[in-house]
């Protein structure tokens, strides 16, 4: 199967700290790949390196076959990559509508996608004029994912969507991400192994700044030793 | 939005200012003159402070050269209006009214160009170094001052070229009011509304408000934040130069204008709440009124310095009650 994103052996520094010391990730077109690993392993930095917020010093990143490392963040996003960061980064003083309109890359993007977005997250329709800061954690997470769906993105980078959310909200999000993955490829960071195993077809494990294992999610679920060793869950 | 405590603080300040102004006035006309003078100064302050505030909110840059753009605007407008200057418009636009419009446009153009050059040429490499930005913009204000002295000498210019609205008066409560002050107040209010609408209704406004909250995320959405910085910085400088140009017929052009307005504008921005547009608009009016009341009070007393320390006194008073300013986030 062809891959939409190929990250090869990237090294990223934040200040003087060598955070990523060789991470490789491949995301299959039309699939969900999950980055697994303990806290501080480098999963978030991997997503930030791809979108250009912490550009890698070495290694290569190809999106749709073209190299994107070294480009500025907004240029990378414009190629069709949506970023849903950890803690959502909703603009609190902007209304839900403005949050969504801000993500437009061409005029009318939001209007074209509104039906799909409201079908996926019906709550947002009701909250459309409220300031982002007034939304609950779960609603903000839905808005953050919806925002990444406004332009014609082909890849979504989603960081810890289930963090801090109630189980019922997590179930809604899982359903939504499963549905949207029919339209876009997804690279997901997820600490919650149960959520990760439900969603993803393939995985990459990152440990202390290195990618140490990768393969099909169905195989990982059977491999208790690998899970125990790198993720500390059985 | 401002909380209840801020609204009460604003109401109390206004009540105190009106009270003192009323006590100082011998007639309703007198009171009206103090009010109009306060609004006039408030609007001029807004023209410097709005750019300072939006640029600070969006880019975390405190542009210490903002006052210089006001000063340069005043000089360019003076120069263009009067005969024998660097830009001589007297033969192209013999009508002084039209020439004043030309002079204001020339000041805006020079302000915008110099703002663009400062952002693109000098400030851009220093975005990750806040202290360097302060030193740089302070240095630019010194260079601007020396350049003005070089081009126009150190002697202050009093506006002598007369034109319609500058000269006309209207009468109310037996007092003569300057139409020009009213004209500047009107322009200022129009600009407050226009910038407010731009921030609330337009796409660039949404980007600016979002950028004030989280620049990185705006960039990750595919928006070229650097280009927005350039636009906002250039606009801020153009507005300050516009302020200098409309102030010049009243205040003339002098090398001290820049520093006076910069200090007062910084007081306005902090008092209103750093990065808050509404705060800056309200703060400008409050500080302008306070200066006018202080000027009125100081006449014939030993407190000649009262008007110049009033902005800082008001600032201290507000910060004691609201440490993050009237509209600032705590």
Short mmCIF file of N, CA and C in Angstrom, two decimals, chain B residues 80-173:
data_model
loop_
_atom_site.label_atom_id
_atom_site.label_comp_id
_atom_site.label_asym_id
_atom_site.label_seq_id
_atom_site.Cartn_x
_atom_site.Cartn_y
_atom_site.Cartn_z
N UNK B 80 4.65 69.50 4.06
CA UNK B 80 3.86 69.45 2.83
C UNK B 80 2.88 70.61 2.75
N UNK B 81 2.40 71.07 3.90
CA UNK B 81 1.40 72.15 3.89
C UNK B 81 2.04 73.51 3.61
N UNK B 82 3.24 73.71 4.15
CA UNK B 82 3.86 75.03 4.06
C UNK B 82 4.80 75.14 2.87
N UNK B 83 4.97 76.37 2.40
CA UNK B 83 5.84 76.60 1.25
C UNK B 83 7.32 76.46 1.65
N UNK B 84 8.12 76.03 0.71
CA UNK B 84 9.57 76.03 0.91
C UNK B 84 10.11 74.83 1.66
N UNK B 85 9.32 73.77 1.80
CA UNK B 85 9.80 72.59 2.52
C UNK B 85 10.42 71.57 1.59
N UNK B 86 10.66 70.39 2.12
CA UNK B 86 11.25 69.31 1.33
C UNK B 86 10.21 68.84 0.28
N UNK B 87 8.97 68.63 0.78
CA UNK B 87 7.90 68.27 -0.15
C UNK B 87 7.11 69.55 -0.38
N UNK B 88 7.25 70.18 -1.52
CA UNK B 88 6.53 71.44 -1.72
C UNK B 88 5.28 71.20 -2.57
N UNK B 89 4.14 71.23 -1.90
CA UNK B 89 2.89 70.97 -2.61
C UNK B 89 2.16 72.25 -3.00
N UNK B 90 2.75 73.41 -2.64
CA UNK B 90 2.00 74.68 -2.83
C UNK B 90 1.66 74.94 -4.30
N UNK B 91 2.55 74.53 -5.23
CA UNK B 91 2.23 74.78 -6.63
C UNK B 91 1.27 73.72 -7.19
N UNK B 92 1.41 72.48 -6.68
CA UNK B 92 0.54 71.41 -7.17
C UNK B 92 -0.87 71.57 -6.62
N UNK B 93 -0.96 71.90 -5.32
CA UNK B 93 -2.27 72.07 -4.68
C UNK B 93 -2.34 73.45 -4.03
N UNK B 94 -2.69 74.47 -4.83
CA UNK B 94 -2.69 75.82 -4.26
C UNK B 94 -3.77 76.02 -3.18
N UNK B 95 -4.87 75.26 -3.28
CA UNK B 95 -5.92 75.41 -2.26
C UNK B 95 -5.47 74.79 -0.94
N UNK B 96 -5.38 75.59 0.14
CA UNK B 96 -4.84 75.06 1.41
C UNK B 96 -5.66 73.92 1.99
N UNK B 97 -6.97 73.90 1.72
CA UNK B 97 -7.80 72.80 2.24
C UNK B 97 -7.41 71.48 1.59
N UNK B 98 -7.32 71.52 0.26
CA UNK B 98 -6.91 70.31 -0.48
C UNK B 98 -5.50 69.92 -0.10
N UNK B 99 -4.66 70.95 0.08
CA UNK B 99 -3.26 70.66 0.40
C UNK B 99 -3.15 69.96 1.76
N UNK B 100 -4.06 70.32 2.68
CA UNK B 100 -4.01 69.65 3.98
C UNK B 100 -4.32 68.16 3.83
N UNK B 101 -5.29 67.86 2.97
CA UNK B 101 -5.59 66.44 2.73
C UNK B 101 -4.35 65.76 2.13
N UNK B 102 -3.72 66.45 1.19
CA UNK B 102 -2.49 65.91 0.58
C UNK B 102 -1.40 65.71 1.63
N UNK B 103 -1.29 66.68 2.56
CA UNK B 103 -0.25 66.61 3.59
C UNK B 103 -0.49 65.41 4.51
N UNK B 104 -1.76 65.19 4.86
CA UNK B 104 -2.09 64.05 5.74
C UNK B 104 -1.78 62.74 5.02
N UNK B 105 -2.16 62.67 3.74
CA UNK B 105 -1.90 61.44 2.99
C UNK B 105 -0.39 61.19 2.86
N UNK B 106 0.38 62.29 2.66
CA UNK B 106 1.84 62.14 2.56
C UNK B 106 2.39 61.59 3.87
N UNK B 107 1.89 62.11 5.00
CA UNK B 107 2.37 61.64 6.31
C UNK B 107 2.04 60.16 6.50
N UNK B 108 0.82 59.76 6.09
CA UNK B 108 0.43 58.34 6.23
C UNK B 108 1.36 57.47 5.38
N UNK B 109 1.63 57.93 4.16
CA UNK B 109 2.48 57.14 3.25
C UNK B 109 3.89 57.00 3.81
N UNK B 110 4.45 58.10 4.33
CA UNK B 110 5.80 58.04 4.89
C UNK B 110 5.82 57.13 6.13
N UNK B 111 4.80 57.28 6.98
CA UNK B 111 4.71 56.44 8.19
C UNK B 111 4.64 54.97 7.83
N UNK B 112 3.79 54.65 6.84
CA UNK B 112 3.63 53.25 6.43
C UNK B 112 4.94 52.70 5.86
N UNK B 113 5.59 53.49 5.01
CA UNK B 113 6.83 53.03 4.39
C UNK B 113 7.91 52.78 5.45
N UNK B 114 8.06 53.76 6.37
CA UNK B 114 9.08 53.59 7.41
C UNK B 114 8.75 52.42 8.34
N UNK B 115 7.46 52.22 8.60
CA UNK B 115 7.03 51.09 9.43
C UNK B 115 7.36 49.77 8.75
N UNK B 116 7.05 49.70 7.47
CA UNK B 116 7.32 48.48 6.69
C UNK B 116 8.82 48.17 6.71
N UNK B 117 9.63 49.22 6.50
CA UNK B 117 11.08 49.01 6.45
C UNK B 117 11.61 48.54 7.81
N UNK B 118 11.08 49.13 8.89
CA UNK B 118 11.54 48.75 10.23
C UNK B 118 11.20 47.28 10.51
N UNK B 119 9.97 46.88 10.17
CA UNK B 119 9.57 45.50 10.46
C UNK B 119 10.35 44.51 9.61
N UNK B 120 10.35 44.75 8.30
CA UNK B 120 10.98 43.78 7.40
C UNK B 120 12.51 43.79 7.52
N UNK B 121 13.07 45.00 7.67
CA UNK B 121 14.52 45.10 7.62
C UNK B 121 15.21 44.81 8.94
N UNK B 122 14.63 45.30 10.04
CA UNK B 122 15.37 45.25 11.31
C UNK B 122 14.74 44.35 12.36
N UNK B 123 13.41 44.40 12.44
CA UNK B 123 12.74 43.71 13.54
C UNK B 123 12.65 42.20 13.31
N UNK B 124 12.43 41.82 12.05
CA UNK B 124 12.15 40.42 11.72
C UNK B 124 13.20 39.44 12.25
N UNK B 125 14.50 39.76 12.13
CA UNK B 125 15.47 38.77 12.66
C UNK B 125 15.47 38.68 14.18
N UNK B 126 14.74 39.57 14.85
CA UNK B 126 14.86 39.65 16.32
C UNK B 126 13.61 39.16 17.07
N UNK B 127 12.72 38.43 16.37
CA UNK B 127 11.48 38.04 17.03
C UNK B 127 11.69 37.11 18.23
N UNK B 128 12.78 36.39 18.24
CA UNK B 128 12.98 35.49 19.38
C UNK B 128 13.78 36.18 20.49
N UNK B 129 14.07 37.46 20.31
CA UNK B 129 14.90 38.16 21.31
C UNK B 129 14.23 39.45 21.79
N UNK B 130 13.34 39.36 22.78
CA UNK B 130 12.55 40.51 23.21
C UNK B 130 13.39 41.72 23.66
N UNK B 131 14.48 41.47 24.40
CA UNK B 131 15.27 42.60 24.90
C UNK B 131 15.91 43.34 23.72
N UNK B 132 16.36 42.57 22.72
CA UNK B 132 16.97 43.19 21.54
C UNK B 132 15.96 44.08 20.82
N UNK B 133 14.69 43.64 20.81
CA UNK B 133 13.66 44.44 20.14
C UNK B 133 13.49 45.79 20.83
N UNK B 134 13.51 45.77 22.17
CA UNK B 134 13.38 47.02 22.91
C UNK B 134 14.53 47.95 22.57
N UNK B 135 15.75 47.39 22.60
CA UNK B 135 16.94 48.20 22.32
C UNK B 135 16.86 48.73 20.89
N UNK B 136 16.45 47.84 19.96
CA UNK B 136 16.37 48.24 18.56
C UNK B 136 15.37 49.38 18.36
N UNK B 137 14.14 49.21 18.88
CA UNK B 137 13.13 50.23 18.62
C UNK B 137 13.49 51.54 19.34
N UNK B 138 14.14 51.42 20.50
CA UNK B 138 14.61 52.64 21.19
C UNK B 138 15.68 53.32 20.33
N UNK B 139 16.60 52.51 19.79
CA UNK B 139 17.66 53.04 18.92
C UNK B 139 17.06 53.72 17.70
N UNK B 140 16.05 53.09 17.11
CA UNK B 140 15.41 53.66 15.92
C UNK B 140 14.78 55.01 16.27
N UNK B 141 14.20 55.11 17.50
CA UNK B 141 13.59 56.39 17.88
C UNK B 141 14.65 57.49 17.98
N UNK B 142 15.86 57.11 18.45
CA UNK B 142 16.94 58.11 18.54
C UNK B 142 17.40 58.53 17.15
N UNK B 143 17.54 57.54 16.26
CA UNK B 143 17.97 57.84 14.89
C UNK B 143 16.93 58.73 14.21
N UNK B 144 15.64 58.39 14.42
CA UNK B 144 14.57 59.18 13.80
C UNK B 144 14.64 60.63 14.27
N UNK B 145 14.90 60.79 15.57
CA UNK B 145 15.00 62.14 16.14
C UNK B 145 16.14 62.93 15.47
N UNK B 146 17.29 62.27 15.34
CA UNK B 146 18.44 62.96 14.74
C UNK B 146 18.17 63.27 13.28
N UNK B 147 17.51 62.36 12.59
CA UNK B 147 17.20 62.60 11.18
C UNK B 147 16.25 63.79 11.03
N UNK B 148 15.26 63.86 11.93
CA UNK B 148 14.33 64.99 11.89
C UNK B 148 15.08 66.30 12.13
N UNK B 149 15.99 66.28 13.11
CA UNK B 149 16.78 67.49 13.39
C UNK B 149 17.61 67.87 12.17
N UNK B 150 18.15 66.84 11.49
CA UNK B 150 19.01 67.08 10.33
C UNK B 150 18.19 67.69 9.18
N UNK B 151 17.00 67.12 8.96
CA UNK B 151 16.19 67.58 7.83
C UNK B 151 15.50 68.92 8.14
N UNK B 152 14.94 69.04 9.36
CA UNK B 152 14.09 70.20 9.65
C UNK B 152 14.65 71.13 10.75
N UNK B 153 15.85 70.93 11.18
CA UNK B 153 16.47 71.71 12.27
C UNK B 153 15.77 71.46 13.62
N UNK B 154 16.33 71.98 14.70
CA UNK B 154 15.78 71.70 16.03
C UNK B 154 14.69 72.68 16.44
N UNK B 155 14.55 73.76 15.65
CA UNK B 155 13.56 74.77 16.02
C UNK B 155 12.13 74.24 15.81
N UNK B 156 11.29 74.34 16.84
CA UNK B 156 9.91 73.88 16.65
C UNK B 156 9.18 74.76 15.63
N UNK B 157 8.31 74.14 14.87
CA UNK B 157 7.53 74.90 13.90
C UNK B 157 6.12 75.12 14.43
N UNK B 158 5.66 76.36 14.32
CA UNK B 158 4.25 76.61 14.61
C UNK B 158 3.51 76.65 13.29
N UNK B 159 2.35 76.05 13.29
CA UNK B 159 1.56 75.98 12.06
C UNK B 159 1.10 77.38 11.66
N UNK B 160 1.43 77.84 10.46
CA UNK B 160 1.01 79.18 10.05
C UNK B 160 0.09 79.17 8.84
N UNK B 161 0.14 78.08 8.07
CA UNK B 161 -0.67 78.02 6.84
C UNK B 161 -2.11 77.67 7.23
N UNK B 162 -3.00 78.59 6.97
CA UNK B 162 -4.37 78.39 7.47
C UNK B 162 -5.25 77.70 6.44
N UNK B 163 -6.21 76.94 6.93
CA UNK B 163 -7.21 76.34 6.03
C UNK B 163 -8.54 76.26 6.77
N UNK B 164 -9.60 76.08 6.00
CA UNK B 164 -10.97 76.22 6.48
C UNK B 164 -11.27 75.67 7.85
N UNK B 165 -11.24 74.35 7.98
CA UNK B 165 -11.70 73.73 9.22
C UNK B 165 -10.80 74.09 10.41
N UNK B 166 -9.54 74.39 10.13
CA UNK B 166 -8.60 74.76 11.18
C UNK B 166 -9.02 76.08 11.83
N UNK B 167 -9.58 76.98 11.05
CA UNK B 167 -9.85 78.34 11.52
C UNK B 167 -11.26 78.55 12.06
N UNK B 168 -12.18 77.66 11.67
CA UNK B 168 -13.57 77.98 12.00
C UNK B 168 -13.91 77.64 13.46
N UNK B 169 -14.90 78.34 13.95
CA UNK B 169 -15.37 78.14 15.32
C UNK B 169 -16.87 77.99 15.32
N UNK B 170 -17.41 77.39 16.36
CA UNK B 170 -18.85 77.43 16.51
C UNK B 170 -19.15 77.84 17.96
N UNK B 171 -20.31 78.35 18.17
CA UNK B 171 -20.63 78.86 19.51
C UNK B 171 -21.64 77.99 20.22
N UNK B 172 -21.39 77.74 21.50
CA UNK B 172 -22.31 76.95 22.32
C UNK B 172 -22.19 77.47 23.75
N UNK B 173 -23.29 77.66 24.44
CA UNK B 173 -23.29 78.19 25.81
C UNK B 173 -22.44 79.46 25.92
#
